[in-house]
CSV table of C-alpha atoms in Angstrom, one decimal:
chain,number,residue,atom,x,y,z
X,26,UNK,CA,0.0,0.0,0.0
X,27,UNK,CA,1.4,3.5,-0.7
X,28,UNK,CA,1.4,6.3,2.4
X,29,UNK,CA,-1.4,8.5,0.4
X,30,UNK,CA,-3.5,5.6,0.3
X,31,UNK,CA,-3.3,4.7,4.2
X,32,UNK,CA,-6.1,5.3,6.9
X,33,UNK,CA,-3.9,8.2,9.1
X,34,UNK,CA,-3.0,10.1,5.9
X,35,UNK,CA,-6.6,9.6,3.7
X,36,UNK,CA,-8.3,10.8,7.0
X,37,UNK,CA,-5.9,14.0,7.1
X,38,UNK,CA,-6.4,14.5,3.2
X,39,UNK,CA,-10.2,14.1,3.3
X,40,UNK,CA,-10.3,16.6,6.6
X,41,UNK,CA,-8.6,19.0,5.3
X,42,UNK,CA,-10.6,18.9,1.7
X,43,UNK,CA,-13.5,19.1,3.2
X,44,UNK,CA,-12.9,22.5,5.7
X,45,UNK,CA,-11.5,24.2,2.2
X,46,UNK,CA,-14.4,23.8,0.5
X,47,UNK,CA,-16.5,24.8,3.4
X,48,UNK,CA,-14.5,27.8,4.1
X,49,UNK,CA,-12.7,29.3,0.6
X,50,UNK,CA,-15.5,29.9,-1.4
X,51,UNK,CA,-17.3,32.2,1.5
X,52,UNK,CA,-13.8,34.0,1.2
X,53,UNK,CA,-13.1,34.7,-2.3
X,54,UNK,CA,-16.3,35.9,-3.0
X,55,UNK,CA,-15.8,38.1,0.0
X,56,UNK,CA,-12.9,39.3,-2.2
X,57,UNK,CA,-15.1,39.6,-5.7
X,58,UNK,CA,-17.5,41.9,-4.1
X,59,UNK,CA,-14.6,43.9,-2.3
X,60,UNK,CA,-13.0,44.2,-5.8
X,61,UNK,CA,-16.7,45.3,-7.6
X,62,UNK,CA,-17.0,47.7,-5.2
X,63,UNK,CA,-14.0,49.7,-5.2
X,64,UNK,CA,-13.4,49.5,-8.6
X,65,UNK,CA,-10.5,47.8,-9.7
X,66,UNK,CA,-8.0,44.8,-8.7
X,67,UNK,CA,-6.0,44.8,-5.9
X,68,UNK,CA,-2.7,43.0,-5.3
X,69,UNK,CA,-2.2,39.8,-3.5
X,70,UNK,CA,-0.3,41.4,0.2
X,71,UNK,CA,-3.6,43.5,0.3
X,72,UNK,CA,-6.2,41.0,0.7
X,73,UNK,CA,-3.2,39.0,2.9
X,74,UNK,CA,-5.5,38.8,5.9
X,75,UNK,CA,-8.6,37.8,4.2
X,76,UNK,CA,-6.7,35.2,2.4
X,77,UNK,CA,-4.8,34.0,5.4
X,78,UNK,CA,-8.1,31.9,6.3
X,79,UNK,CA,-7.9,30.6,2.8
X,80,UNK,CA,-7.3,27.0,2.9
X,81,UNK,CA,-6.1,27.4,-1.5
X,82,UNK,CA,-5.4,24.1,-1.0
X,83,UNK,CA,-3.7,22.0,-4.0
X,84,UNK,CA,-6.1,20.2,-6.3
X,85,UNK,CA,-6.6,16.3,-5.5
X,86,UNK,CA,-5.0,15.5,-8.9
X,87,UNK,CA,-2.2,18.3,-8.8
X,88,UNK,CA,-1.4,16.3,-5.4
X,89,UNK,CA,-1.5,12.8,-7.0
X,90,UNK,CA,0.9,14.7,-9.5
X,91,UNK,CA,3.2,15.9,-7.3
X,92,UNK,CA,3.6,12.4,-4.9
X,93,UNK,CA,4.5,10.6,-9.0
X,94,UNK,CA,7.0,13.0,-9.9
X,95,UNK,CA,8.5,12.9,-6.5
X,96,UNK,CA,8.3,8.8,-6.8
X,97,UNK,CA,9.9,9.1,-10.1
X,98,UNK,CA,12.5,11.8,-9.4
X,99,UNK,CA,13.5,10.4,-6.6
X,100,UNK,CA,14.6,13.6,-4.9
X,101,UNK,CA,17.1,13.5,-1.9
X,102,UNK,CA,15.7,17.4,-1.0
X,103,UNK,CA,12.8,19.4,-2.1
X,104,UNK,CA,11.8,22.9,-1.2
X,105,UNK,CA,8.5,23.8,-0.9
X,106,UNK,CA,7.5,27.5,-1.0
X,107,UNK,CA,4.4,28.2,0.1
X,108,UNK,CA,2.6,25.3,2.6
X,109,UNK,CA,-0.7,26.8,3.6
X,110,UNK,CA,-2.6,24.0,5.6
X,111,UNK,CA,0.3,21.3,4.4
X,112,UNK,CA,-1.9,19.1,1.8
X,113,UNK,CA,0.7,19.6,-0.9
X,114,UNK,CA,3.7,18.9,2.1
X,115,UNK,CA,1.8,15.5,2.8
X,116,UNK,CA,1.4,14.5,-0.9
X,117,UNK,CA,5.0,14.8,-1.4
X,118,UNK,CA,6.5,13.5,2.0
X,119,UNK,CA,4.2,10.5,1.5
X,120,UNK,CA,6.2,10.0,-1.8
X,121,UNK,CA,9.7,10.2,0.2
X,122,UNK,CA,8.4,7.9,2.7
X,123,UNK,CA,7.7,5.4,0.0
X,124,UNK,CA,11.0,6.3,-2.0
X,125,UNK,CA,12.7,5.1,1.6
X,126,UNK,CA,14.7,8.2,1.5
X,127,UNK,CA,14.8,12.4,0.9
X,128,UNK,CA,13.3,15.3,3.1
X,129,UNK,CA,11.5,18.3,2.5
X,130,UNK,CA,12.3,21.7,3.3
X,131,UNK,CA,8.5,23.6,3.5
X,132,UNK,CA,8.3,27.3,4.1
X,133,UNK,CA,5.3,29.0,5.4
X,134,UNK,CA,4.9,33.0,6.2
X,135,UNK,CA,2.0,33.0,8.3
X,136,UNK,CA,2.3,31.4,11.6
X,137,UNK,CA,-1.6,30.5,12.2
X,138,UNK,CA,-0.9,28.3,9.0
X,139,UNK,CA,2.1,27.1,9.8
X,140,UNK,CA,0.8,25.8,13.4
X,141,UNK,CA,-2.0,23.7,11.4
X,142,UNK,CA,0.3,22.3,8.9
X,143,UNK,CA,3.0,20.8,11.5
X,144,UNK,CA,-0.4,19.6,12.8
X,145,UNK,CA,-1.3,17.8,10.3
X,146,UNK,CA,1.6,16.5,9.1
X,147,UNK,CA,2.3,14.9,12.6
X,148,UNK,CA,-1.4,13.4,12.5
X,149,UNK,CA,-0.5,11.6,9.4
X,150,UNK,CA,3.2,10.4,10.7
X,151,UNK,CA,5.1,12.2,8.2
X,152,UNK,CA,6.3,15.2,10.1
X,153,UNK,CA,10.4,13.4,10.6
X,154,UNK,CA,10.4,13.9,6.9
X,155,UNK,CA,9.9,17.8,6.9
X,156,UNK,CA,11.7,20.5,7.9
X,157,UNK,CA,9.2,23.8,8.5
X,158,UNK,CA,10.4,26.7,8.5
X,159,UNK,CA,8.0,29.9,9.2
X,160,UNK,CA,9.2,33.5,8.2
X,161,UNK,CA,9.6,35.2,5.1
X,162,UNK,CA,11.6,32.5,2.1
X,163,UNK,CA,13.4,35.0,0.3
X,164,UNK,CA,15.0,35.1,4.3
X,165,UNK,CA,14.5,31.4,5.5
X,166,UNK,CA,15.7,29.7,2.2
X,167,UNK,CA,18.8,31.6,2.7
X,168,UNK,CA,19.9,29.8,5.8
X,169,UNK,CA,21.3,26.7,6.0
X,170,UNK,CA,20.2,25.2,2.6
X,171,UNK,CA,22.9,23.0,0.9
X,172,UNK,CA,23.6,22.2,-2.5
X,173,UNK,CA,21.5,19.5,-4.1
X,174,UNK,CA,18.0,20.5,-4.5
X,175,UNK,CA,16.4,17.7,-6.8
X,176,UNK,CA,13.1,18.9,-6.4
X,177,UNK,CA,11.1,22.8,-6.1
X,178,UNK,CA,7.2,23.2,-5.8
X,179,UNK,CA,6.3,27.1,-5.9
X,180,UNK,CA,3.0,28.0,-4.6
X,181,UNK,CA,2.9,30.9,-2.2
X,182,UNK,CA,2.9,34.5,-3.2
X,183,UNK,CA,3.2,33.9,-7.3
X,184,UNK,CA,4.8,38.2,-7.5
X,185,UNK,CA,7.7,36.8,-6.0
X,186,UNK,CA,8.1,33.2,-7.8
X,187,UNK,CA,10.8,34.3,-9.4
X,188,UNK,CA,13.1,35.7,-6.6
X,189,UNK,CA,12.5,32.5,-4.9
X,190,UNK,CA,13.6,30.4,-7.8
X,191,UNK,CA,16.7,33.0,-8.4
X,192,UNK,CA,17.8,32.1,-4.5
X,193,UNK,CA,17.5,28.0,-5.2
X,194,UNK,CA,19.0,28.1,-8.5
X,195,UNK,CA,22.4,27.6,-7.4
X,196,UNK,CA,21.7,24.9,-5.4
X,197,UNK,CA,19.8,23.1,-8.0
X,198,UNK,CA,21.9,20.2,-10.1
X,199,UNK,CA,20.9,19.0,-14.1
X,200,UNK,CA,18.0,17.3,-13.6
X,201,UNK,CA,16.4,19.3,-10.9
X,202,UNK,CA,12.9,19.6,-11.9
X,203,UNK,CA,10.7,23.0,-10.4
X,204,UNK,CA,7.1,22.8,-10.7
X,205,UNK,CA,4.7,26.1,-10.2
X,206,UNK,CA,1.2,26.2,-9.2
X,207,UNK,CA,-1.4,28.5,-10.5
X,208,UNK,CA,-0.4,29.2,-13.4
X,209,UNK,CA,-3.5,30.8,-15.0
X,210,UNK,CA,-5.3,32.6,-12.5
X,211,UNK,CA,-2.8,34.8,-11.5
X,212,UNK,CA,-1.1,35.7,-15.3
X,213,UNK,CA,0.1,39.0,-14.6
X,214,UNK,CA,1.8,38.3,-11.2
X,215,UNK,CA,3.7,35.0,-12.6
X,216,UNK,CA,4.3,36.4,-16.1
X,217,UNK,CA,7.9,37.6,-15.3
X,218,UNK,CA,8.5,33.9,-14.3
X,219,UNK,CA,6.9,32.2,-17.1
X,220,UNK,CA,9.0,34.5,-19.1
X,221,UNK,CA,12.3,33.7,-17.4
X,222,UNK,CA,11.5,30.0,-17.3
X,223,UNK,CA,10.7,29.8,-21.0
X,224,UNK,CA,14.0,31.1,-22.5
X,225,UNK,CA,16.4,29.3,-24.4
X,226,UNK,CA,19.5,30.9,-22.8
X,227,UNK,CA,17.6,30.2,-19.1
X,228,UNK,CA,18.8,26.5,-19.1
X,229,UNK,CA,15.4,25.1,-18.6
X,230,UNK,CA,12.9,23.2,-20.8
X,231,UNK,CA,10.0,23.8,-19.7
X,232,UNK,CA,6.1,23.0,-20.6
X,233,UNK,CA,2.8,24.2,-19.6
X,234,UNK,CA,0.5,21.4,-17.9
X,235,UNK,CA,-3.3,22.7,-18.0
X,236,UNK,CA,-4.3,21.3,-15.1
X,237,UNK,CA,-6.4,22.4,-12.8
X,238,UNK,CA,-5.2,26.5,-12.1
X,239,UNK,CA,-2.1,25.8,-14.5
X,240,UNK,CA,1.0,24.5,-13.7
X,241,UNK,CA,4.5,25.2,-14.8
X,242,UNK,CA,6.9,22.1,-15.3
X,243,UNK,CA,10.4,23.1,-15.5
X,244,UNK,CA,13.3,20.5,-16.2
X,245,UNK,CA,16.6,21.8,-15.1
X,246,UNK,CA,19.8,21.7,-17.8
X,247,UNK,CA,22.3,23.2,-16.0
X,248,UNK,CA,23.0,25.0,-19.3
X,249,UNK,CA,22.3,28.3,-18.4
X,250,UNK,CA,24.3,28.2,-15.3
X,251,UNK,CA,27.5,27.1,-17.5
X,252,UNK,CA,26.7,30.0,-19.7
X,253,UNK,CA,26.8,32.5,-16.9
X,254,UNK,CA,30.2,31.0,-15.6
X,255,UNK,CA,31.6,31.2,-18.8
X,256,UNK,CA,30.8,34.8,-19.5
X,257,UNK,CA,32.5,35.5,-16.1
Protein backbone atom coordinates (compact mmCIF):
# COMPACT_ATOMS: atom_id res chain seq x y z
CA UNK A 1 0.00 0.00 0.00
CA UNK A 2 1.38 3.52 -0.68
CA UNK A 3 1.44 6.25 2.39
CA UNK A 4 -1.39 8.49 0.37
CA UNK A 5 -3.50 5.63 0.35
CA UNK A 6 -3.28 4.69 4.16
CA UNK A 7 -6.13 5.30 6.94
CA UNK A 8 -3.86 8.23 9.06
CA UNK A 9 -2.97 10.05 5.94
CA UNK A 10 -6.59 9.65 3.72
CA UNK A 11 -8.27 10.84 6.99
CA UNK A 12 -5.93 14.02 7.10
CA UNK A 13 -6.43 14.47 3.18
CA UNK A 14 -10.23 14.12 3.25
CA UNK A 15 -10.31 16.56 6.62
CA UNK A 16 -8.62 19.01 5.34
CA UNK A 17 -10.61 18.90 1.74
CA UNK A 18 -13.51 19.10 3.16
CA UNK A 19 -12.89 22.55 5.71
CA UNK A 20 -11.46 24.16 2.22
CA UNK A 21 -14.35 23.84 0.47
CA UNK A 22 -16.49 24.76 3.37
CA UNK A 23 -14.49 27.79 4.14
CA UNK A 24 -12.72 29.28 0.55
CA UNK A 25 -15.46 29.90 -1.42
CA UNK A 26 -17.28 32.22 1.51
CA UNK A 27 -13.83 34.04 1.17
CA UNK A 28 -13.06 34.70 -2.28
CA UNK A 29 -16.30 35.90 -3.00
CA UNK A 30 -15.78 38.08 -0.04
CA UNK A 31 -12.88 39.26 -2.17
CA UNK A 32 -15.08 39.56 -5.66
CA UNK A 33 -17.46 41.92 -4.05
CA UNK A 34 -14.57 43.86 -2.25
CA UNK A 35 -12.99 44.22 -5.84
CA UNK A 36 -16.67 45.31 -7.60
CA UNK A 37 -16.99 47.66 -5.18
CA UNK A 38 -13.96 49.74 -5.20
CA UNK A 39 -13.44 49.49 -8.59
CA UNK A 40 -10.54 47.78 -9.72
CA UNK A 41 -8.00 44.76 -8.65
CA UNK A 42 -5.96 44.81 -5.89
CA UNK A 43 -2.71 42.98 -5.35
CA UNK A 44 -2.19 39.82 -3.46
CA UNK A 45 -0.35 41.37 0.15
CA UNK A 46 -3.63 43.51 0.30
CA UNK A 47 -6.19 41.04 0.70
CA UNK A 48 -3.16 38.95 2.87
CA UNK A 49 -5.55 38.82 5.89
CA UNK A 50 -8.59 37.77 4.24
CA UNK A 51 -6.66 35.17 2.38
CA UNK A 52 -4.82 33.99 5.39
CA UNK A 53 -8.14 31.93 6.26
CA UNK A 54 -7.86 30.58 2.77
CA UNK A 55 -7.26 26.95 2.91
CA UNK A 56 -6.12 27.42 -1.48
CA UNK A 57 -5.44 24.06 -1.02
CA UNK A 58 -3.69 21.98 -3.99
CA UNK A 59 -6.08 20.22 -6.28
CA UNK A 60 -6.65 16.34 -5.54
CA UNK A 61 -5.05 15.51 -8.92
CA UNK A 62 -2.23 18.30 -8.81
CA UNK A 63 -1.39 16.29 -5.44
CA UNK A 64 -1.49 12.83 -7.01
CA UNK A 65 0.92 14.70 -9.53
CA UNK A 66 3.24 15.90 -7.35
CA UNK A 67 3.61 12.42 -4.93
CA UNK A 68 4.48 10.63 -8.97
CA UNK A 69 6.99 13.02 -9.85
CA UNK A 70 8.53 12.92 -6.55
CA UNK A 71 8.28 8.81 -6.80
CA UNK A 72 9.87 9.14 -10.07
CA UNK A 73 12.55 11.83 -9.44
CA UNK A 74 13.46 10.44 -6.58
CA UNK A 75 14.55 13.55 -4.88
CA UNK A 76 17.13 13.53 -1.90
CA UNK A 77 15.70 17.36 -1.02
CA UNK A 78 12.79 19.41 -2.07
CA UNK A 79 11.84 22.86 -1.24
CA UNK A 80 8.50 23.82 -0.94
CA UNK A 81 7.50 27.48 -0.96
CA UNK A 82 4.37 28.18 0.13
CA UNK A 83 2.56 25.27 2.61
CA UNK A 84 -0.75 26.79 3.59
CA UNK A 85 -2.61 24.00 5.58
CA UNK A 86 0.31 21.30 4.39
CA UNK A 87 -1.91 19.05 1.78
CA UNK A 88 0.67 19.62 -0.86
CA UNK A 89 3.69 18.91 2.06
CA UNK A 90 1.82 15.48 2.80
CA UNK A 91 1.41 14.54 -0.90
CA UNK A 92 4.95 14.82 -1.37
CA UNK A 93 6.47 13.52 1.99
CA UNK A 94 4.22 10.48 1.46
CA UNK A 95 6.19 9.97 -1.79
CA UNK A 96 9.71 10.16 0.21
CA UNK A 97 8.42 7.91 2.68
CA UNK A 98 7.73 5.37 0.04
CA UNK A 99 11.03 6.33 -1.98
CA UNK A 100 12.73 5.07 1.58
CA UNK A 101 14.73 8.24 1.51
CA UNK A 102 14.80 12.39 0.86
CA UNK A 103 13.26 15.27 3.08
CA UNK A 104 11.50 18.32 2.52
CA UNK A 105 12.34 21.66 3.34
CA UNK A 106 8.53 23.63 3.49
CA UNK A 107 8.28 27.31 4.06
CA UNK A 108 5.32 29.03 5.39
CA UNK A 109 4.91 33.00 6.16
CA UNK A 110 1.98 33.00 8.34
CA UNK A 111 2.32 31.41 11.60
CA UNK A 112 -1.62 30.53 12.22
CA UNK A 113 -0.89 28.34 9.02
CA UNK A 114 2.10 27.15 9.79
CA UNK A 115 0.76 25.78 13.43
CA UNK A 116 -2.05 23.67 11.44
CA UNK A 117 0.25 22.26 8.86
CA UNK A 118 2.98 20.81 11.51
CA UNK A 119 -0.44 19.61 12.82
CA UNK A 120 -1.30 17.84 10.30
CA UNK A 121 1.61 16.50 9.14
CA UNK A 122 2.32 14.92 12.65
CA UNK A 123 -1.41 13.38 12.47
CA UNK A 124 -0.46 11.65 9.36
CA UNK A 125 3.18 10.45 10.74
CA UNK A 126 5.12 12.22 8.19
CA UNK A 127 6.31 15.22 10.06
CA UNK A 128 10.37 13.37 10.60
CA UNK A 129 10.40 13.85 6.87
CA UNK A 130 9.91 17.83 6.90
CA UNK A 131 11.68 20.52 7.88
CA UNK A 132 9.20 23.81 8.54
CA UNK A 133 10.44 26.69 8.45
CA UNK A 134 7.96 29.91 9.23
CA UNK A 135 9.17 33.53 8.24
CA UNK A 136 9.61 35.20 5.05
CA UNK A 137 11.56 32.52 2.09
CA UNK A 138 13.42 35.01 0.27
CA UNK A 139 14.99 35.11 4.26
CA UNK A 140 14.52 31.39 5.46
CA UNK A 141 15.75 29.66 2.24
CA UNK A 142 18.84 31.60 2.69
CA UNK A 143 19.91 29.84 5.84
CA UNK A 144 21.27 26.74 6.03
CA UNK A 145 20.17 25.24 2.56
CA UNK A 146 22.86 22.95 0.86
CA UNK A 147 23.64 22.15 -2.50
CA UNK A 148 21.52 19.53 -4.10
CA UNK A 149 17.97 20.51 -4.47
CA UNK A 150 16.39 17.68 -6.76
CA UNK A 151 13.13 18.91 -6.45
CA UNK A 152 11.06 22.76 -6.12
CA UNK A 153 7.17 23.21 -5.85
CA UNK A 154 6.28 27.15 -5.93
CA UNK A 155 2.99 27.97 -4.56
CA UNK A 156 2.89 30.87 -2.21
CA UNK A 157 2.87 34.47 -3.16
CA UNK A 158 3.25 33.89 -7.32
CA UNK A 159 4.79 38.17 -7.47
CA UNK A 160 7.74 36.83 -5.96
CA UNK A 161 8.14 33.21 -7.79
CA UNK A 162 10.81 34.30 -9.40
CA UNK A 163 13.14 35.69 -6.58
CA UNK A 164 12.52 32.55 -4.92
CA UNK A 165 13.63 30.41 -7.79
CA UNK A 166 16.73 33.01 -8.40
CA UNK A 167 17.84 32.06 -4.50
CA UNK A 168 17.47 28.03 -5.17
CA UNK A 169 18.97 28.08 -8.55
CA UNK A 170 22.43 27.64 -7.36
CA UNK A 171 21.73 24.85 -5.38
CA UNK A 172 19.85 23.10 -8.00
CA UNK A 173 21.86 20.23 -10.07
CA UNK A 174 20.91 18.98 -14.11
CA UNK A 175 17.97 17.30 -13.59
CA UNK A 176 16.36 19.33 -10.95
CA UNK A 177 12.88 19.64 -11.85
CA UNK A 178 10.65 23.01 -10.41
CA UNK A 179 7.06 22.81 -10.75
CA UNK A 180 4.66 26.12 -10.23
CA UNK A 181 1.19 26.23 -9.23
CA UNK A 182 -1.45 28.55 -10.54
CA UNK A 183 -0.38 29.23 -13.40
CA UNK A 184 -3.50 30.78 -15.01
CA UNK A 185 -5.29 32.61 -12.54
CA UNK A 186 -2.75 34.83 -11.54
CA UNK A 187 -1.09 35.66 -15.25
CA UNK A 188 0.12 39.02 -14.58
CA UNK A 189 1.81 38.34 -11.22
CA UNK A 190 3.68 34.98 -12.56
CA UNK A 191 4.30 36.36 -16.05
CA UNK A 192 7.94 37.57 -15.28
CA UNK A 193 8.52 33.85 -14.29
CA UNK A 194 6.95 32.23 -17.13
CA UNK A 195 9.01 34.52 -19.05
CA UNK A 196 12.34 33.69 -17.36
CA UNK A 197 11.47 29.95 -17.30
CA UNK A 198 10.67 29.84 -21.05
CA UNK A 199 13.95 31.07 -22.46
CA UNK A 200 16.35 29.29 -24.37
CA UNK A 201 19.49 30.90 -22.77
CA UNK A 202 17.61 30.22 -19.06
CA UNK A 203 18.78 26.52 -19.09
CA UNK A 204 15.35 25.05 -18.57
CA UNK A 205 12.86 23.19 -20.85
CA UNK A 206 9.99 23.83 -19.69
CA UNK A 207 6.09 23.03 -20.64
CA UNK A 208 2.76 24.19 -19.56
CA UNK A 209 0.48 21.44 -17.90
CA UNK A 210 -3.34 22.70 -18.04
CA UNK A 211 -4.34 21.25 -15.05
CA UNK A 212 -6.39 22.43 -12.78
CA UNK A 213 -5.19 26.47 -12.08
CA UNK A 214 -2.08 25.76 -14.48
CA UNK A 215 0.96 24.53 -13.69
CA UNK A 216 4.52 25.18 -14.82
CA UNK A 217 6.92 22.06 -15.31
CA UNK A 218 10.37 23.09 -15.45
CA UNK A 219 13.28 20.54 -16.20
CA UNK A 220 16.56 21.85 -15.15
CA UNK A 221 19.78 21.69 -17.76
CA UNK A 222 22.31 23.22 -15.97
CA UNK A 223 23.04 25.02 -19.34
CA UNK A 224 22.29 28.27 -18.38
CA UNK A 225 24.31 28.16 -15.25
CA UNK A 226 27.47 27.06 -17.53
CA UNK A 227 26.70 29.99 -19.74
CA UNK A 228 26.81 32.45 -16.95
CA UNK A 229 30.20 30.98 -15.59
CA UNK A 230 31.60 31.15 -18.77
CA UNK A 231 30.82 34.79 -19.53
CA UNK A 232 32.50 35.52 -16.06
Amino acid sequence: MDSLSTPEVSRVLDRIYREADSTDPAVFDHIIAEIERTGGPKSAQYWAKELDRAYMPVAPDVGRLLYMLTRTRRPRLVVEFGTSFGISAIHIASALRDNGAGRLIATELNPIKAAKARENLRSTGLADLVDLREGDALQTLTQGLEAGVDMVLLDGWKEIYLPVLQILEPRLGPGSLVIADDTTVYPESVTPYLEYVRKAESGYLSVAVPLDDGLELSFYTGAGRARADRAS
